């Protein structure tokens, strides 16, 4: 009898360890439904999903980077750069929509290659590289835009992101596609396994024949392309291309990834965890809006959550 | 005999003073030559103005130097600057005496730094992430405290601290020099300073020697928080306002100042007075670019590139040394 009990508790512990973010999400959702007026409605919940779609795309990118033990602090600025670039392509240069989106993703690709090459070839630590390149990208975005925004974008461009599909929109669909793609990449392909190996022990991964330089560059490329895609979708969502668009997003996305169980020390990270990490954070944001509390509180709460998540992860890995 | 980076930094004390004088001479010569080409740069008023503005960067760089020497980095600087200045400003406007308000703000800054130290020491969390989070907390608090608005209109004695001059030199620069001298003495003449260099040079050896790393970590991060708080107070005195995000530009400038001043991102190497030169270079460079009409956007790109290039070079140099040592 006692044996089965320890077994169930073991299963419970393992579930908490691997699927903790789902539990957090359910707890948050239940609390919000019970205590916050107007939260428990279909419209509001669909709204949360719509709001979460864009951060989810970024969060998947940063999860991949975190799995290698790196970090990308330039992510938010890449969003801003791609936003203004796509705005210029579509509105000022009147380029065809697919081409301009493709070129914007190419800009993200270039940013990623820049980050990856500096980190891998020059061996500059990831956080200092991306801090520096972030500053550079931000400057570039400001120069490209000459400090002004581009609004009222063409309708045939906005169709890409805002076409409704049964209460949701195409942005959510795109995010879902990204999730499936990343699920395959991280959990079903050799790429994911080599990523995990690299995150836990880069030297061992190298010695077992994994092309680690390419792998290390590829994660930053993936992350920046995700950021560029998010920038395009965000531009469509707010109907305005701004160079400062994603500045607060870096921190939000890192917070959700950590909340979703990704480890700062590399090797650990799941798609499902990250998705629920974003959703949990968006529930808090939604509640703060519904309760009419100052938005600045959300920023402070984010920081406290990430701190708690890091402390908890540390304690978990040592004690449990 | 092979010295580690940390030992080299301790052994080569005299050479560093020489470097300092050489650095000053070089900066003076280069900027004088450049200055003759630019109208208005060499006027006494402009020079003193730049020195006054640079004092903020230099004070931040004092704390940052220590943190970088122990292989950390303090990304909480902008948050601490904004938060502490906001606390100080609000308290002053509520009628608190100036020294007391400043003391509270400095205590808050130090506490934020100590918390960073605790996270790094006790939980072994990378410095960049805990300080990033702390910086965001500071920014959030600064925004919440006054609902995102800025405050201003401080007592004239307080503004004098930022904008006044004594013997023709801004008061801010006396404070800056005080900070640099205290930091240099702490790191060069005390046992604590030796431990800081040792921890940055080779933390394993330090632990095996039985030296408590917690004291070093707590002190270094606490001191960095203290410096940032002081910089925030001084900045609010100079501008006579506190804006909740006014600390943002100073992070990269402080890091760039340290890196230009030869503080090694790989740890164990660096001097506060060399970081001061780095800060002055950044300050004067920005001024020259402003006078030439170069937009701050371009300047930021320049600062970002400088940091990456210098860190890249120092890492390549270290790898070179390691390759050479391997041959034997």
mmCIF file of N, CA and C in Angstrom, chain A residues 71 73 118 122-125 127-129 131-133 135-136 139-140 142-143 147 248 251 254 264-265 296-297 299-300 302-304 306-307 310-311 314 318, chain B residues 73 75 115 119 122-126 128-130 132-133 136-137 139 143-144 147-148 249 252 255 265 297-298 300-301 303-305 307-308 311-312 315 319:
data_model
loop_
_atom_site.group_PDB
_atom_site.id
_atom_site.type_symbol
_atom_site.label_atom_id
_atom_site.label_comp_id
_atom_site.label_asym_id
_atom_site.label_seq_id
_atom_site.Cartn_x
_atom_site.Cartn_y
_atom_site.Cartn_z
ATOM 1 N N UNK A 71 21.407 33.101 -24.534
ATOM 2 C CA UNK A 71 20.257 33.979 -24.352
ATOM 3 C C UNK A 71 20.274 35.000 -25.475
ATOM 4 N N UNK A 73 19.133 38.760 -25.956
ATOM 5 C CA UNK A 73 18.555 39.994 -25.422
ATOM 6 C C UNK A 73 18.210 40.974 -26.541
ATOM 7 N N UNK A 118 28.987 35.944 -34.202
ATOM 8 C CA UNK A 118 29.782 36.614 -33.161
ATOM 9 C C UNK A 118 29.932 35.697 -31.955
ATOM 10 N N UNK A 122 33.635 34.355 -32.672
ATOM 11 C CA UNK A 122 34.455 35.233 -31.827
ATOM 12 C C UNK A 122 34.414 34.817 -30.364
ATOM 13 N N UNK A 123 33.514 33.881 -30.017
ATOM 14 C CA UNK A 123 33.398 33.344 -28.654
ATOM 15 C C UNK A 123 33.037 34.411 -27.626
ATOM 16 N N UNK A 124 32.376 35.481 -28.069
ATOM 17 C CA UNK A 124 31.916 36.493 -27.122
ATOM 18 C C UNK A 124 30.684 35.923 -26.404
ATOM 19 N N UNK A 125 30.590 36.072 -25.065
ATOM 20 C CA UNK A 125 29.430 35.517 -24.356
ATOM 21 C C UNK A 125 28.114 36.008 -24.961
ATOM 22 N N UNK A 127 25.197 36.863 -23.796
ATOM 23 C CA UNK A 127 24.447 38.014 -23.294
ATOM 24 C C UNK A 127 25.097 39.331 -23.680
ATOM 25 N N UNK A 128 26.431 39.361 -23.727
ATOM 26 C CA UNK A 128 27.078 40.624 -24.075
ATOM 27 C C UNK A 128 26.959 40.877 -25.576
ATOM 28 N N UNK A 129 27.038 39.803 -26.376
ATOM 29 C CA UNK A 129 26.856 39.942 -27.821
ATOM 30 C C UNK A 129 25.486 40.513 -28.134
ATOM 31 N N UNK A 131 23.352 41.935 -26.209
ATOM 32 C CA UNK A 131 23.158 43.281 -25.652
ATOM 33 C C UNK A 131 23.710 44.316 -26.628
ATOM 34 N N UNK A 132 24.922 44.035 -27.145
ATOM 35 C CA UNK A 132 25.557 44.957 -28.085
ATOM 36 C C UNK A 132 24.818 45.010 -29.402
ATOM 37 N N UNK A 133 24.505 43.835 -29.976
ATOM 38 C CA UNK A 133 23.809 43.832 -31.264
ATOM 39 C C UNK A 133 22.418 44.421 -31.102
ATOM 40 N N UNK A 135 21.614 46.894 -29.253
ATOM 41 C CA UNK A 135 21.806 48.340 -29.351
ATOM 42 C C UNK A 135 21.975 48.753 -30.807
ATOM 43 N N UNK A 136 22.749 47.942 -31.548
ATOM 44 C CA UNK A 136 22.994 48.232 -32.962
ATOM 45 C C UNK A 136 21.696 48.139 -33.749
ATOM 46 N N UNK A 139 19.402 50.995 -33.059
ATOM 47 C CA UNK A 139 19.864 52.175 -33.785
ATOM 48 C C UNK A 139 19.486 52.099 -35.251
ATOM 49 N N UNK A 140 19.701 50.918 -35.857
ATOM 50 C CA UNK A 140 19.371 50.736 -37.270
ATOM 51 C C UNK A 140 17.886 50.978 -37.505
ATOM 52 N N UNK A 142 15.844 52.748 -35.822
ATOM 53 C CA UNK A 142 15.529 54.170 -35.697
ATOM 54 C C UNK A 142 15.976 54.943 -36.934
ATOM 55 N N UNK A 143 17.146 54.552 -37.464
ATOM 56 C CA UNK A 143 17.654 55.262 -38.642
ATOM 57 C C UNK A 143 16.770 54.990 -39.846
ATOM 58 N N UNK A 147 12.897 57.851 -37.198
ATOM 59 C CA UNK A 147 12.237 58.222 -35.953
ATOM 60 C C UNK A 147 10.735 58.334 -36.004
ATOM 61 N N UNK A 248 9.647 46.060 -24.861
ATOM 62 C CA UNK A 248 9.303 45.407 -23.594
ATOM 63 C C UNK A 248 9.153 43.902 -23.753
ATOM 64 N N UNK A 251 11.820 40.924 -22.323
ATOM 65 C CA UNK A 251 11.732 40.463 -20.945
ATOM 66 C C UNK A 251 10.510 39.579 -20.749
ATOM 67 N N UNK A 254 11.245 36.121 -22.227
ATOM 68 C CA UNK A 254 12.163 35.329 -21.412
ATOM 69 C C UNK A 254 11.443 34.844 -20.161
ATOM 70 N N UNK A 264 17.866 28.137 -17.577
ATOM 71 C CA UNK A 264 18.865 29.114 -18.009
ATOM 72 C C UNK A 264 20.210 28.461 -18.244
ATOM 73 N N UNK A 265 20.374 27.247 -17.713
ATOM 74 C CA UNK A 265 21.682 26.600 -17.797
ATOM 75 C C UNK A 265 21.748 25.656 -18.984
ATOM 76 N N UNK A 296 1.853 49.418 -15.275
ATOM 77 C CA UNK A 296 3.226 49.309 -14.769
ATOM 78 C C UNK A 296 3.350 48.181 -13.761
ATOM 79 N N UNK A 297 2.238 47.897 -13.072
ATOM 80 C CA UNK A 297 2.254 46.799 -12.112
ATOM 81 C C UNK A 297 2.609 45.494 -12.811
ATOM 82 N N UNK A 299 4.581 45.011 -15.290
ATOM 83 C CA UNK A 299 6.035 44.886 -15.462
ATOM 84 C C UNK A 299 6.712 44.421 -14.183
ATOM 85 N N UNK A 300 6.286 45.015 -13.064
ATOM 86 C CA UNK A 300 6.904 44.638 -11.791
ATOM 87 C C UNK A 300 6.558 43.189 -11.457
ATOM 88 N N UNK A 302 5.836 40.777 -13.513
ATOM 89 C CA UNK A 302 6.657 39.924 -14.385
ATOM 90 C C UNK A 302 8.009 39.623 -13.764
ATOM 91 N N UNK A 303 8.661 40.687 -13.274
ATOM 92 C CA UNK A 303 10.002 40.509 -12.723
ATOM 93 C C UNK A 303 9.965 39.598 -11.510
ATOM 94 N N UNK A 304 8.930 39.797 -10.675
ATOM 95 C CA UNK A 304 8.854 38.972 -9.476
ATOM 96 C C UNK A 304 8.601 37.516 -9.863
ATOM 97 N N UNK A 306 9.494 35.973 -12.653
ATOM 98 C CA UNK A 306 10.696 35.344 -13.217
ATOM 99 C C UNK A 306 11.671 35.014 -12.089
ATOM 100 N N UNK A 307 11.773 35.921 -11.099
ATOM 101 C CA UNK A 307 12.662 35.666 -9.972
ATOM 102 C C UNK A 307 12.224 34.405 -9.233
ATOM 103 N N UNK A 310 12.927 31.280 -11.246
ATOM 104 C CA UNK A 310 14.341 30.898 -11.242
ATOM 105 C C UNK A 310 14.705 30.254 -9.908
ATOM 106 N N UNK A 311 14.255 30.876 -8.818
ATOM 107 C CA UNK A 311 14.571 30.326 -7.496
ATOM 108 C C UNK A 311 13.975 28.924 -7.376
ATOM 109 N N UNK A 314 15.850 26.371 -9.319
ATOM 110 C CA UNK A 314 17.095 26.054 -8.644
ATOM 111 C C UNK A 314 16.871 25.087 -7.495
ATOM 112 N N UNK A 318 17.882 20.904 -7.143
ATOM 113 C CA UNK A 318 18.780 20.460 -6.086
ATOM 114 C C UNK A 318 18.116 19.484 -5.147
ATOM 115 N N UNK B 73 28.252 40.833 -14.525
ATOM 116 C CA UNK B 73 27.895 42.079 -15.194
ATOM 117 C C UNK B 73 26.669 42.609 -14.463
ATOM 118 N N UNK B 75 23.403 44.449 -15.078
ATOM 119 C CA UNK B 75 22.436 45.047 -16.001
ATOM 120 C C UNK B 75 21.337 45.784 -15.250
ATOM 121 N N UNK B 115 20.849 42.044 -3.004
ATOM 122 C CA UNK B 115 19.962 40.965 -3.441
ATOM 123 C C UNK B 115 20.557 40.265 -4.664
ATOM 124 N N UNK B 119 21.595 36.298 -4.942
ATOM 125 C CA UNK B 119 21.163 35.368 -5.985
ATOM 126 C C UNK B 119 22.372 34.716 -6.656
ATOM 127 N N UNK B 122 24.302 32.552 -3.528
ATOM 128 C CA UNK B 122 23.616 31.433 -2.877
ATOM 129 C C UNK B 122 22.970 30.486 -3.876
ATOM 130 N N UNK B 123 22.420 31.028 -4.958
ATOM 131 C CA UNK B 123 21.704 30.164 -5.905
ATOM 132 C C UNK B 123 22.497 29.927 -7.189
ATOM 133 N N UNK B 124 23.664 30.571 -7.294
ATOM 134 C CA UNK B 124 24.537 30.408 -8.461
ATOM 135 C C UNK B 124 23.807 30.701 -9.772
ATOM 136 N N UNK B 125 22.938 31.686 -9.743
ATOM 137 C CA UNK B 125 22.256 32.131 -10.957
ATOM 138 C C UNK B 125 23.200 33.061 -11.700
ATOM 139 N N UNK B 126 23.266 32.961 -13.032
ATOM 140 C CA UNK B 126 24.162 33.867 -13.771
ATOM 141 C C UNK B 126 23.868 35.328 -13.440
ATOM 142 N N UNK B 128 24.032 37.986 -15.186
ATOM 143 C CA UNK B 128 23.302 38.827 -16.136
ATOM 144 C C UNK B 128 21.800 38.664 -15.997
ATOM 145 N N UNK B 129 21.333 37.465 -15.621
ATOM 146 C CA UNK B 129 19.888 37.282 -15.575
ATOM 147 C C UNK B 129 19.318 37.873 -14.290
ATOM 148 N N UNK B 130 19.992 37.666 -13.156
ATOM 149 C CA UNK B 130 19.447 38.227 -11.919
ATOM 150 C C UNK B 130 19.485 39.744 -11.936
ATOM 151 N N UNK B 132 19.392 41.564 -14.672
ATOM 152 C CA UNK B 132 18.385 41.995 -15.654
ATOM 153 C C UNK B 132 17.016 42.085 -14.989
ATOM 154 N N UNK B 133 16.708 41.036 -14.214
ATOM 155 C CA UNK B 133 15.423 40.999 -13.527
ATOM 156 C C UNK B 133 15.339 42.140 -12.508
ATOM 157 N N UNK B 136 14.638 45.347 -14.088
ATOM 158 C CA UNK B 136 13.236 45.487 -14.481
ATOM 159 C C UNK B 136 12.351 45.793 -13.278
ATOM 160 N N UNK B 137 12.679 45.166 -12.140
ATOM 161 C CA UNK B 137 11.923 45.465 -10.919
ATOM 162 C C UNK B 137 12.085 46.941 -10.582
ATOM 163 N N UNK B 139 12.810 49.430 -12.556
ATOM 164 C CA UNK B 139 12.094 50.269 -13.506
ATOM 165 C C UNK B 139 10.597 50.244 -13.224
ATOM 166 N N UNK B 143 8.208 53.367 -12.137
ATOM 167 C CA UNK B 143 7.005 53.746 -12.884
ATOM 168 C C UNK B 143 5.779 53.750 -11.975
ATOM 169 N N UNK B 144 5.693 52.732 -11.103
ATOM 170 C CA UNK B 144 4.509 52.616 -10.245
ATOM 171 C C UNK B 144 4.457 53.778 -9.253
ATOM 172 N N UNK B 147 3.171 56.756 -10.936
ATOM 173 C CA UNK B 147 2.216 56.465 -12.020
ATOM 174 C C UNK B 147 2.775 56.869 -13.380
ATOM 175 N N UNK B 148 4.078 56.676 -13.545
ATOM 176 C CA UNK B 148 4.683 56.916 -14.850
ATOM 177 C C UNK B 148 5.005 58.361 -15.156
ATOM 178 N N UNK B 249 19.862 55.065 -20.776
ATOM 179 C CA UNK B 249 21.043 55.169 -21.645
ATOM 180 C C UNK B 249 22.355 54.850 -20.943
ATOM 181 N N UNK B 252 24.720 50.988 -21.254
ATOM 182 C CA UNK B 252 25.697 50.679 -22.298
ATOM 183 C C UNK B 252 26.902 51.596 -22.199
ATOM 184 N N UNK B 255 29.147 50.245 -19.438
ATOM 185 C CA UNK B 255 29.851 49.037 -19.870
ATOM 186 C C UNK B 255 30.931 49.405 -20.880
ATOM 187 N N UNK B 265 36.324 41.497 -19.733
ATOM 188 C CA UNK B 265 35.064 40.775 -19.527
ATOM 189 C C UNK B 265 35.300 39.351 -19.032
ATOM 190 N N UNK B 297 21.219 58.017 -32.705
ATOM 191 C CA UNK B 297 21.014 56.645 -33.179
ATOM 192 C C UNK B 297 22.323 56.051 -33.678
ATOM 193 N N UNK B 298 23.047 56.850 -34.473
ATOM 194 C CA UNK B 298 24.318 56.372 -35.004
ATOM 195 C C UNK B 298 25.317 56.165 -33.869
ATOM 196 N N UNK B 300 24.657 55.273 -30.848
ATOM 197 C CA UNK B 300 24.353 54.037 -30.145
ATOM 198 C C UNK B 300 24.908 52.832 -30.887
ATOM 199 N N UNK B 301 24.748 52.844 -32.212
ATOM 200 C CA UNK B 301 25.295 51.742 -33.009
ATOM 201 C C UNK B 301 26.794 51.644 -32.765
ATOM 202 N N UNK B 303 28.509 52.636 -30.143
ATOM 203 C CA UNK B 303 28.806 52.116 -28.801
ATOM 204 C C UNK B 303 28.640 50.601 -28.770
ATOM 205 N N UNK B 304 27.549 50.111 -29.374
ATOM 206 C CA UNK B 304 27.315 48.671 -29.393
ATOM 207 C C UNK B 304 28.436 47.928 -30.095
ATOM 208 N N UNK B 305 28.869 48.469 -31.241
ATOM 209 C CA UNK B 305 29.935 47.814 -32.006
ATOM 210 C C UNK B 305 31.233 47.817 -31.208
ATOM 211 N N UNK B 307 31.755 47.797 -28.001
ATOM 212 C CA UNK B 307 31.756 46.804 -26.929
ATOM 213 C C UNK B 307 32.061 45.423 -27.491
ATOM 214 N N UNK B 308 31.336 45.041 -28.546
ATOM 215 C CA UNK B 308 31.517 43.690 -29.088
ATOM 216 C C UNK B 308 32.936 43.509 -29.617
ATOM 217 N N UNK B 311 35.534 43.307 -26.668
ATOM 218 C CA UNK B 311 35.415 42.024 -25.959
ATOM 219 C C UNK B 311 35.911 40.895 -26.845
ATOM 220 N N UNK B 312 35.562 40.947 -28.137
ATOM 221 C CA UNK B 312 36.022 39.923 -29.074
ATOM 222 C C UNK B 312 37.535 39.859 -29.124
ATOM 223 N N UNK B 315 39.008 38.322 -25.982
ATOM 224 C CA UNK B 315 38.817 36.873 -25.952
ATOM 225 C C UNK B 315 39.771 36.183 -26.918
ATOM 226 N N UNK B 319 42.558 33.355 -26.013
ATOM 227 C CA UNK B 319 42.628 32.065 -26.692
ATOM 228 C C UNK B 319 44.012 31.845 -27.286
#
